[in-house]
mmCIF file of C-alpha atoms in Angstrom:
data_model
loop_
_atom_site.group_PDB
_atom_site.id
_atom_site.type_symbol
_atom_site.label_atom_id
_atom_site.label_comp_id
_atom_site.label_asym_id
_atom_site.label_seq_id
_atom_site.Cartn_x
_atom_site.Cartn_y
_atom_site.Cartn_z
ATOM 1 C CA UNK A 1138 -23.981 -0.751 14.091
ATOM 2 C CA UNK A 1139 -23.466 2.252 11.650
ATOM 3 C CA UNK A 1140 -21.554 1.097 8.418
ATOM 4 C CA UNK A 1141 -18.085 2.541 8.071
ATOM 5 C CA UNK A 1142 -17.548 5.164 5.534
ATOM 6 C CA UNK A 1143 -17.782 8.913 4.500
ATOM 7 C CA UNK A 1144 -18.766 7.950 1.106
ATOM 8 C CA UNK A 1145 -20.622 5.413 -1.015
ATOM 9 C CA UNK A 1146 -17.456 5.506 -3.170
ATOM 10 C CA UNK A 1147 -13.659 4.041 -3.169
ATOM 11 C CA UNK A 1148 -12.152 7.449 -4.471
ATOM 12 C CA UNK A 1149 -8.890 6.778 -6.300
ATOM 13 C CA UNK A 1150 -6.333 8.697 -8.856
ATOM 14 C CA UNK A 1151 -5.837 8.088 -12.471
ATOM 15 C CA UNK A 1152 -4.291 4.971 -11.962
ATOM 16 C CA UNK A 1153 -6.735 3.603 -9.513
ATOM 17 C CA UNK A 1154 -4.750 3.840 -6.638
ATOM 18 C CA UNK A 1155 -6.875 4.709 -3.800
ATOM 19 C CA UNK A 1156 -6.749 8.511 -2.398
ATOM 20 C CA UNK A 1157 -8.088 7.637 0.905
ATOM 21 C CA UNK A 1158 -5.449 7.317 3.483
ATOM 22 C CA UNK A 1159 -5.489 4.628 5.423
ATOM 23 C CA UNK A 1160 -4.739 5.515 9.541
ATOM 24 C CA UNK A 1161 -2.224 7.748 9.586
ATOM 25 C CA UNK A 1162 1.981 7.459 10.188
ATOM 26 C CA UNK A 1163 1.581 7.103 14.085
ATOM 27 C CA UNK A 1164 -0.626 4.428 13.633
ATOM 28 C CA UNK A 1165 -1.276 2.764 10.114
ATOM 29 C CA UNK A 1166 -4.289 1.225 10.496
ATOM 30 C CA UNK A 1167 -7.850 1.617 9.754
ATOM 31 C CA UNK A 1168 -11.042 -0.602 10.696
ATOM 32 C CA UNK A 1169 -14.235 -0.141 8.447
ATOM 33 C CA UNK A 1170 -17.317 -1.852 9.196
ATOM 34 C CA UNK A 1171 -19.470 -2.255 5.460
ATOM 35 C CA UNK A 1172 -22.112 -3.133 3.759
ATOM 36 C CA UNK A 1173 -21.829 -3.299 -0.019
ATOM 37 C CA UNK A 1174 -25.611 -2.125 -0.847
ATOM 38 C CA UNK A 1175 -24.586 1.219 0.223
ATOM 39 C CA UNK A 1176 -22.665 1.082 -2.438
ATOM 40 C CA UNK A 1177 -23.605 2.062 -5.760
ATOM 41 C CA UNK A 1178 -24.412 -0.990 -7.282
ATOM 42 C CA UNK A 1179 -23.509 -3.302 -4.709
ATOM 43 C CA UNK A 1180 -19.771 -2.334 -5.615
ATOM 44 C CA UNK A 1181 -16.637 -1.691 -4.400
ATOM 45 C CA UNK A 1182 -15.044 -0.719 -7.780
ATOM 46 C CA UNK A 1183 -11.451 -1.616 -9.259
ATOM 47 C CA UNK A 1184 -8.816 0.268 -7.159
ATOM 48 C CA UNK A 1185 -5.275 -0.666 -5.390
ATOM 49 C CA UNK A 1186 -3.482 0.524 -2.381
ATOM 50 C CA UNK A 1187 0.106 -0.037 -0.991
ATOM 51 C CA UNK A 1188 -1.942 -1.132 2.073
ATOM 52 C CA UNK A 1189 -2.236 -4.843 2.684
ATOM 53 C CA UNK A 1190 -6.328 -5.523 3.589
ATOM 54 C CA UNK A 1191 -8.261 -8.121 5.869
ATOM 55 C CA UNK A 1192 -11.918 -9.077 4.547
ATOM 56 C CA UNK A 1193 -14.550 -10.809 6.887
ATOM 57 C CA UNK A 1194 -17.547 -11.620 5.371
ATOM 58 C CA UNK A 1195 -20.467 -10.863 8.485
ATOM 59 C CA UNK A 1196 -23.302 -11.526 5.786
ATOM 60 C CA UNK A 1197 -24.248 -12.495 2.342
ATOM 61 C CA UNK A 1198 -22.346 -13.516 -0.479
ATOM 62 C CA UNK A 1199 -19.329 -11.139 -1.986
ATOM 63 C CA UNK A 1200 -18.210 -11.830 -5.452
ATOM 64 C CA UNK A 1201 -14.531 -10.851 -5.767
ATOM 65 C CA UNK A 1202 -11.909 -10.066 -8.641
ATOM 66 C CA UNK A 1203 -8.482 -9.515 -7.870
ATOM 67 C CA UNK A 1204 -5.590 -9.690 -9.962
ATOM 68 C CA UNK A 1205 -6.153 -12.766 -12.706
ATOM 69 C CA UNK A 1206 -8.718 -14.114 -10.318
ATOM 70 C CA UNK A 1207 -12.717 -14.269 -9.711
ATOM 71 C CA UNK A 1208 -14.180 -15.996 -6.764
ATOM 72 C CA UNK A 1209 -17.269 -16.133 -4.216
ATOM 73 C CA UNK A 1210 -16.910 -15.311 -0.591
ATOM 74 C CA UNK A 1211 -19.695 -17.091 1.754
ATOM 75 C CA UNK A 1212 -20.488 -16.105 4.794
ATOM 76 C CA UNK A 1213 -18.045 -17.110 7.809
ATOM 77 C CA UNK A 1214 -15.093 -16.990 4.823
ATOM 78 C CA UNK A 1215 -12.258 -14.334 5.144
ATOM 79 C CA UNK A 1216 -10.028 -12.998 2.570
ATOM 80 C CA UNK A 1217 -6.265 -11.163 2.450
ATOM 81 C CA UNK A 1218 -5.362 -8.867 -0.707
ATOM 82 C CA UNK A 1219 -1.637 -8.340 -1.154
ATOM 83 C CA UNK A 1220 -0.262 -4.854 -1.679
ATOM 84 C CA UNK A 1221 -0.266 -3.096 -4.849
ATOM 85 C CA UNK A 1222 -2.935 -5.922 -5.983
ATOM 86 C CA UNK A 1223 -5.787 -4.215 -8.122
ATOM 87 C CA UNK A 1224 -9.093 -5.820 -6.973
ATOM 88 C CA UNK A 1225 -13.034 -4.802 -6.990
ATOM 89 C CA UNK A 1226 -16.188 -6.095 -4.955
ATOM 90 C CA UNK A 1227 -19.333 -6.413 -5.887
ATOM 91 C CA UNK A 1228 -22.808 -8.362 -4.063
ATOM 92 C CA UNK A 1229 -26.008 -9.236 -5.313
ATOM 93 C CA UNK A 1230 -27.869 -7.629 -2.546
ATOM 94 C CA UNK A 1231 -26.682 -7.366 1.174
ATOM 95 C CA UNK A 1232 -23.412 -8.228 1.922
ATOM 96 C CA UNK A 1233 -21.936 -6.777 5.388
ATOM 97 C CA UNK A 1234 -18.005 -6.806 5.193
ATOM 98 C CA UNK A 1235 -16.208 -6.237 8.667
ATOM 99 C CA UNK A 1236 -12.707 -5.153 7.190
ATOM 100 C CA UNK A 1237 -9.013 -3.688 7.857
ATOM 101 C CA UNK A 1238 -6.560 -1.924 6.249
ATOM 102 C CA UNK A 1239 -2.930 -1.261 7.245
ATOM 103 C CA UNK A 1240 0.281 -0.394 5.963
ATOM 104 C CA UNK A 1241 2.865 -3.189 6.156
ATOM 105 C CA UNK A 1242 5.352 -1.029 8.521
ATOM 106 C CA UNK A 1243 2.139 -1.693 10.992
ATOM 107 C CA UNK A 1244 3.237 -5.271 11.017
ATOM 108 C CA UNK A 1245 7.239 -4.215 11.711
ATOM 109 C CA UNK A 1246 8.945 -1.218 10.979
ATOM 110 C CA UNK A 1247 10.604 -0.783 7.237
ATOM 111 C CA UNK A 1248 14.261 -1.122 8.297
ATOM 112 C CA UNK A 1249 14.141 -4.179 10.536
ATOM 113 C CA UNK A 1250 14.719 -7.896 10.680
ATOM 114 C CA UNK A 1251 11.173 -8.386 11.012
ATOM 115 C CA UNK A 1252 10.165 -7.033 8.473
ATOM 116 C CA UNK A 1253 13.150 -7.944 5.977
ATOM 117 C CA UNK A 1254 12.482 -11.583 7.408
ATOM 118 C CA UNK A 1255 8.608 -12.218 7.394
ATOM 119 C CA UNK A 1256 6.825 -8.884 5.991
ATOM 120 C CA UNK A 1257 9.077 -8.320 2.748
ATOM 121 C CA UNK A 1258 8.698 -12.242 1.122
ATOM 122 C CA UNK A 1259 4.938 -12.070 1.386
ATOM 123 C CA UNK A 1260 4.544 -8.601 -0.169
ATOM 124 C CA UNK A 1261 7.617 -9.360 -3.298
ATOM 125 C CA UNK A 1262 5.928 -12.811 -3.395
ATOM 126 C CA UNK A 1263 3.457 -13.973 -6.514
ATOM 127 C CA UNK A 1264 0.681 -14.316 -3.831
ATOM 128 C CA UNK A 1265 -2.208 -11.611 -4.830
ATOM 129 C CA UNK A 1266 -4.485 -12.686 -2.467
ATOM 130 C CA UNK A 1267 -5.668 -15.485 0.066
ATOM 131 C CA UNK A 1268 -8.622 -16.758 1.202
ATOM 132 C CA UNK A 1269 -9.501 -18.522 4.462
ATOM 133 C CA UNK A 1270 -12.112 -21.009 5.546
ATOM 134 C CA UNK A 1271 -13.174 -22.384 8.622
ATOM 135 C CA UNK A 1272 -12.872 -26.463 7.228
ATOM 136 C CA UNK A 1273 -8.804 -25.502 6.848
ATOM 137 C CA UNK A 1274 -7.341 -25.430 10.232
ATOM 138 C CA UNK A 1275 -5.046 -22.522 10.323
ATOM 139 C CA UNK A 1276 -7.282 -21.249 8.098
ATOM 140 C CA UNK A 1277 -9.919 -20.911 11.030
ATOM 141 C CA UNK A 1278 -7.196 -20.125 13.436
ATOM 142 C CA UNK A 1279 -6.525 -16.781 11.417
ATOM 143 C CA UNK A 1280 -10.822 -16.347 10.987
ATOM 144 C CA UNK A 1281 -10.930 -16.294 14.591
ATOM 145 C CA UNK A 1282 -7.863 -14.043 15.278
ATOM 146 C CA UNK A 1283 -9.675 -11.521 12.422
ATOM 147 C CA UNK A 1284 -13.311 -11.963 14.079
ATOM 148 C CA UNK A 1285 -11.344 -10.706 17.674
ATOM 149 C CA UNK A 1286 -10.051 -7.926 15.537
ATOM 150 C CA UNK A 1287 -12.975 -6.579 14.594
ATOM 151 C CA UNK A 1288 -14.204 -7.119 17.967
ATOM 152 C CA UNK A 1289 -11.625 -5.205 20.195
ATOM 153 C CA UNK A 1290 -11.986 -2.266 17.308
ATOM 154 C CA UNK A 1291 -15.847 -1.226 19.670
ATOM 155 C CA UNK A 1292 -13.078 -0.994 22.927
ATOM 156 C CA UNK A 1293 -11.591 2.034 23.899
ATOM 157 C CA UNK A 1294 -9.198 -0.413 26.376
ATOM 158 C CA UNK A 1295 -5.818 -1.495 24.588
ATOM 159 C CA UNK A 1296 -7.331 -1.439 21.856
ATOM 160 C CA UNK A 1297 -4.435 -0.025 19.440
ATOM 161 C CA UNK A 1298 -1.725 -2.698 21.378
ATOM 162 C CA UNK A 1299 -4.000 -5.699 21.011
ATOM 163 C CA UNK A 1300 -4.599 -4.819 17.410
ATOM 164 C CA UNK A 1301 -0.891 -5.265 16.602
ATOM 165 C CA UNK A 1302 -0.794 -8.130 18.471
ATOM 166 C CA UNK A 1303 -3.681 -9.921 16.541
ATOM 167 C CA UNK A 1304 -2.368 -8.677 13.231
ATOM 168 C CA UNK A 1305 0.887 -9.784 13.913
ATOM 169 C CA UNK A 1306 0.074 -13.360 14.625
ATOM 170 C CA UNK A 1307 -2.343 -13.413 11.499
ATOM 171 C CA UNK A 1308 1.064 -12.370 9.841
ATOM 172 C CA UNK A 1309 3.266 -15.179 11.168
ATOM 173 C CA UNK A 1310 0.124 -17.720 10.331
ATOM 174 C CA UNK A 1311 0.035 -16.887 7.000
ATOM 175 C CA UNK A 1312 3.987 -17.147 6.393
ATOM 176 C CA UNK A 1313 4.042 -20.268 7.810
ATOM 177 C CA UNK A 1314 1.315 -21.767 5.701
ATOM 178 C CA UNK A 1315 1.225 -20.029 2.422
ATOM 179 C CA UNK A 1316 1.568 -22.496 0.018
ATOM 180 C CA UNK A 1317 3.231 -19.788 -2.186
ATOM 181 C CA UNK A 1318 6.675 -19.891 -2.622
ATOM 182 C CA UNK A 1319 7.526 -16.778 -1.416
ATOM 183 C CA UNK A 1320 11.312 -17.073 -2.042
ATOM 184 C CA UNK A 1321 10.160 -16.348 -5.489
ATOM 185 C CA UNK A 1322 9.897 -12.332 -6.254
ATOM 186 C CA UNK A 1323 6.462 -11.566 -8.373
ATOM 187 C CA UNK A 1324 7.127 -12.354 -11.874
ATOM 188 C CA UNK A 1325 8.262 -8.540 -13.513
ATOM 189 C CA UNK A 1326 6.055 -9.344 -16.880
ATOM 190 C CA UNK A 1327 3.071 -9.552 -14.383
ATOM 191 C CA UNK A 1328 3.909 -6.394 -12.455
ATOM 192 C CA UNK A 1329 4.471 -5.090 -16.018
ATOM 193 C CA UNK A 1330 1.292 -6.221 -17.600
ATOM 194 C CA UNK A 1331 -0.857 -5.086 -14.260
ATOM 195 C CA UNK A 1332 0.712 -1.477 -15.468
ATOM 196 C CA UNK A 1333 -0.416 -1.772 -18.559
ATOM 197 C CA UNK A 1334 -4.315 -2.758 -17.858
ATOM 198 C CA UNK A 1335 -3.898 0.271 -15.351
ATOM 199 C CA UNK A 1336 -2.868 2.823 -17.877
ATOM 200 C CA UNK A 1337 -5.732 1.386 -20.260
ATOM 201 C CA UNK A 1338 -8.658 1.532 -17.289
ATOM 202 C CA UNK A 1339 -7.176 5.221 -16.716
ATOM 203 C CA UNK A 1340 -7.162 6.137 -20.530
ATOM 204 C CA UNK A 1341 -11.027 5.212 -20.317
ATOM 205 C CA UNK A 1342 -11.900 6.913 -17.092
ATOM 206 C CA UNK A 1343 -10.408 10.038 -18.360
ATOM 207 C CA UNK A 1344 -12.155 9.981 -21.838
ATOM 208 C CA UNK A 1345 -15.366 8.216 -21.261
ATOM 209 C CA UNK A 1346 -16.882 11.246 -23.628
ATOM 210 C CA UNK A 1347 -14.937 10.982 -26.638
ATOM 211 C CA UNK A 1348 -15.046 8.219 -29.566
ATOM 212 C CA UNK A 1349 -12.195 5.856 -28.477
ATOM 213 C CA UNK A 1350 -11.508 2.704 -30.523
ATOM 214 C CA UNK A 1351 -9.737 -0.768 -29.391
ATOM 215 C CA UNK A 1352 -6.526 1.375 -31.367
ATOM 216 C CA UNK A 1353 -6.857 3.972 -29.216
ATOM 217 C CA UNK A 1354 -6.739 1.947 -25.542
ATOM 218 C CA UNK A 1355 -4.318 -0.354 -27.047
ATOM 219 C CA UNK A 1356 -2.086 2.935 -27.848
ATOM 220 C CA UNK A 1357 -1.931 4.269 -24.506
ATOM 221 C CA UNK A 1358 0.316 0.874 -23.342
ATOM 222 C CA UNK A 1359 2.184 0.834 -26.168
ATOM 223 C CA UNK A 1360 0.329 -2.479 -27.087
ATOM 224 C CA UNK A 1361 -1.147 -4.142 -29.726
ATOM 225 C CA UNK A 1362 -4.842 -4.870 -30.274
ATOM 226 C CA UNK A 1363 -4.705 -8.168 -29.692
ATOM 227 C CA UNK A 1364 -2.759 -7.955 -26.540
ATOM 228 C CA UNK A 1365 -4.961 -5.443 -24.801
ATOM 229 C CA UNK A 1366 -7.798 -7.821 -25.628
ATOM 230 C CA UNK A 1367 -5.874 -10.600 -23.717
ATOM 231 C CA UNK A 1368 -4.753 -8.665 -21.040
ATOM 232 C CA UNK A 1369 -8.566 -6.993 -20.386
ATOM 233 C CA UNK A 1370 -9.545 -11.126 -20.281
ATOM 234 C CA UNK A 1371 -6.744 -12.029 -17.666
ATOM 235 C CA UNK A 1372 -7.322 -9.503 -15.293
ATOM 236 C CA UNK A 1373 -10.533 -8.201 -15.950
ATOM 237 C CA UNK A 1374 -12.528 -11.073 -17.462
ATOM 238 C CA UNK A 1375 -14.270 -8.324 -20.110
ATOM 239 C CA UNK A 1376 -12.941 -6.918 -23.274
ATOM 240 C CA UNK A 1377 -11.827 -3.008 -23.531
ATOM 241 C CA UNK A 1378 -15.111 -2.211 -25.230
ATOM 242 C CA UNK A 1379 -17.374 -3.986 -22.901
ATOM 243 C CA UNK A 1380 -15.489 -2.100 -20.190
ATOM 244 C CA UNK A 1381 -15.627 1.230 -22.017
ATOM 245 C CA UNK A 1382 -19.116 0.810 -22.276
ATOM 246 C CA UNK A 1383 -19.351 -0.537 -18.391
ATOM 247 C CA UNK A 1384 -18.008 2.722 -16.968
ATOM 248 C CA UNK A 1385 -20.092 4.969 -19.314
ATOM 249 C CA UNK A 1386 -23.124 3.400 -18.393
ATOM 250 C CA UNK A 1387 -22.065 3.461 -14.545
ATOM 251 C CA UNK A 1388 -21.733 7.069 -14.852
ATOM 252 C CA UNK A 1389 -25.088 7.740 -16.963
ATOM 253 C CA UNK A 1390 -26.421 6.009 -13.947
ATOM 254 C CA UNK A 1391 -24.863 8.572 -11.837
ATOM 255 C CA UNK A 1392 -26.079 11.995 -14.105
ATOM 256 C CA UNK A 1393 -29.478 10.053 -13.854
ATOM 257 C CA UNK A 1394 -29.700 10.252 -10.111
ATOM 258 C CA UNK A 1395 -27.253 13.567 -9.007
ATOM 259 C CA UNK A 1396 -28.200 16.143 -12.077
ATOM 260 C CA UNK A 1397 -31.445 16.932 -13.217
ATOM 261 C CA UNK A 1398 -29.986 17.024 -17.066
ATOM 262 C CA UNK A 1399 -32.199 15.781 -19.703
ATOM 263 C CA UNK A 1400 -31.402 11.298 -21.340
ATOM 264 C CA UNK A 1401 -29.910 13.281 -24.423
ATOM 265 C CA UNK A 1402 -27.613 15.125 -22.518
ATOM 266 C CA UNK A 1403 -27.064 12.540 -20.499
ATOM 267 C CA UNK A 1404 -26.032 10.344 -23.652
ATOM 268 C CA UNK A 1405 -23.727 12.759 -25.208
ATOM 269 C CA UNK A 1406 -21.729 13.031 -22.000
ATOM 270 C CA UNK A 1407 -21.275 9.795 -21.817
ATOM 271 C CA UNK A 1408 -19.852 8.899 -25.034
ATOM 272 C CA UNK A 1409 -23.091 7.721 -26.866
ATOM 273 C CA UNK A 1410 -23.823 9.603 -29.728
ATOM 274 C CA UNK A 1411 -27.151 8.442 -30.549
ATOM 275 C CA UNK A 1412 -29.984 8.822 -27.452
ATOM 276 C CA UNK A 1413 -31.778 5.821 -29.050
ATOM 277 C CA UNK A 1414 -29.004 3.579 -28.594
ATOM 278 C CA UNK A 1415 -27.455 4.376 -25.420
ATOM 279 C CA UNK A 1416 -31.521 3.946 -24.232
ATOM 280 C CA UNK A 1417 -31.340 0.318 -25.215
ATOM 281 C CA UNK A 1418 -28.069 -0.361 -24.013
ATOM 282 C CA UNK A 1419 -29.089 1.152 -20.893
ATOM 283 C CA UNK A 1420 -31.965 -1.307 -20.567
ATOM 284 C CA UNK A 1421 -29.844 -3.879 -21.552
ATOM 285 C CA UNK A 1422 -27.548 -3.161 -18.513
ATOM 286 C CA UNK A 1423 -29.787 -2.097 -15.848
ATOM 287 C CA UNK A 1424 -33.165 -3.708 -16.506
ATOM 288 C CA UNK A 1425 -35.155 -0.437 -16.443
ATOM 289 C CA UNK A 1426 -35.025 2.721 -19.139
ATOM 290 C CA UNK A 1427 -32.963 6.070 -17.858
ATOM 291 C CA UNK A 1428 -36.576 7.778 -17.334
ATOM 292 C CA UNK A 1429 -37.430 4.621 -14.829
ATOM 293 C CA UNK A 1430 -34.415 4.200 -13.486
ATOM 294 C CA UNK A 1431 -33.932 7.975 -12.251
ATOM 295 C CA UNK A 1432 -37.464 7.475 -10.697
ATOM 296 C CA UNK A 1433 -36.541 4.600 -8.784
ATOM 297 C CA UNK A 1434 -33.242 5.932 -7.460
ATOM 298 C CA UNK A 1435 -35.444 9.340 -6.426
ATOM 299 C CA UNK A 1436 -37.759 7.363 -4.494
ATOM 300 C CA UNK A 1437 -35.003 5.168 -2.893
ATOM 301 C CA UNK A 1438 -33.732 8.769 -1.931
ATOM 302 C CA UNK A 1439 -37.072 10.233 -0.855
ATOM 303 C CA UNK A 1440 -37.598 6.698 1.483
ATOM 304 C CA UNK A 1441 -34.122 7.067 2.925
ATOM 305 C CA UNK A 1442 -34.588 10.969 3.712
ATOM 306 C CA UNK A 1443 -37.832 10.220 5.569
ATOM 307 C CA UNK A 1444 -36.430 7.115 7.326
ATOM 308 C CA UNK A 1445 -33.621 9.542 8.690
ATOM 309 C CA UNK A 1446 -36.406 12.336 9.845
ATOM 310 C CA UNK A 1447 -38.213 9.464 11.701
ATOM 311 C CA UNK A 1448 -35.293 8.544 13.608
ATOM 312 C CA UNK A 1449 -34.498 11.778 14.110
ATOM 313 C CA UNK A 1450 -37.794 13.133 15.565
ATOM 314 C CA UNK A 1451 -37.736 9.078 17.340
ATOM 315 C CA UNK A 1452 -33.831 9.605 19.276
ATOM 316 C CA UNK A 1453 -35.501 13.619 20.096
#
């Protein structure tokens, strides 16, 4: 089976939010079929939509963060991630990911009892995410609804009615046995402080080039420096700096493999002023210097390339 998107990228705005729509208005739904090494670095990176998603775990191990949480996915496991919920996942090697999207309207349309009743409390609630297991009962009751949902997406028969009828049922399984009390509205100091990390991750995104300080992230959510260090640790689990240096080193990677521009160039454009030390922190991060890394992403290249040819001249 051919893995499920036009990219090896989650493309999103400057505040993360995902670009990509999901389905479209007459139906609001989308089915991908992934695998996270086609990634770049085995990673789905931090991004939100106001989609609700479905996660099935077909192989490997998935390490997810989402919200104030970090956990493993195994194999067989499922997972749901709220609305609005930043999250980010990442493997170690393989990990194939049978997953859905879809708006919440796809559940029950915006202005009815349905959804005012059943879609509304889950997506206001405090719940970020959920995972499910096959040793909890309805737990494996909504695994097996999810596995025939991924199933009836290779159908051409029924397959948009059935969908709705599978989702919806995962819906009502997961109201009735959230332990979540989702009377309770999300807490407005955590929608509030979620804001804030986002306007920090977007301040570094847009300025990975220039000399920003812990004052200067801190700034752009009218925080103080202490604070954005906390609020990097709860929903991030890094400090701004680390992260700072995380993305500028992710997109070094990317210069190394895309452009044919020289390390020093390289490290200017990525913030690091001296070529010596963005060399070692490089090595520090990814194992192998620039010069050997760019080799052994050209070769990964040149092996895919041929490996397309072959089946190309093989299916001729």
């Amino acid at each position: 089976m051919k893995y499920g998107r036009q990219s090896n990228k989650i493309m999103t705005d400057d505040s993360l939010m995902e670009i990509v729509r999901h389905g479209n208005s007459s139906y609001p739904f989308h089915y991908y079929y992934e695998n996270l090494a086609e990634f770049d670095f085995n990673c789905i990176e931090w991004h939100w939509h106001v989609e609700v998603e479905f996660v099935l775990v077909e192989k490997g191990t998935v390490r997810c963060e989402i919200g104030e949480k970090q956990f493993s996915l195994l194999e067989g496991d499922g997972l749901f991630v709220n609305s609005r919920v930043l999250h980010r996942f990442y493997s170690e090697g393989e990990a194939v990911v049978p997953n859905f999207v879809c708006h919440p309207v796809f559940i029950a349309p915006q202005d009815s009892l349905i959804f005012d009743r059943y879609v509304l409390p889950v997506l206001s609630s405090a719940l970020d995410c959920q995972t499910f297991e096959e040793n909890i009962s309805w737990q494996s009751e909504v695994l097996t609804l999810m596995r025939e949902t991924v199933r009836i997406q290779e159908s051409d028969s029924g397959k948009e009615l059935l969908t709705s009828s599978l989702l919806q049922k995962i819906w009502y399984l997961m109201y009735e046995n959230l332990e979540t009390d989702l009377a309770g509205r999300r807490m407005d100091t955590s929608v509030s402080s979620q804001a804030r990390v986002q306007l920090m991750m977007q301040y570094i995104h847009q300025n990975l080039a220039s000399g920003i300080s812990l004052r200067d992230i801190a700034d752009q959510a009218l925080v103080s420096k202490s604070t954005a260090l906390n609020l990097f640790r709860r929903y991030l689990h890094t400090t701004p700096v680390d992260y700072l240096n995380s993305c500028r080193l992710k997109e070094a990677a990317r210069l190394l493999t895309s452009t044919e521009k020289n390390i020093k160039t390289i490290s200017k454009e990525t913030g690091f002023n001296h070529e010596d030390y963005f060399c070692r922190k490089f090595k520090q991060h990814y194992k192998v210097t620039p010069t050997e890394y760019r080799k052994d992403s050209l070769k990964k290249i040149s092996r895919q390339d041929n490996h397309v040819k072959s089946c190309t001249a093989t299916s001729g």
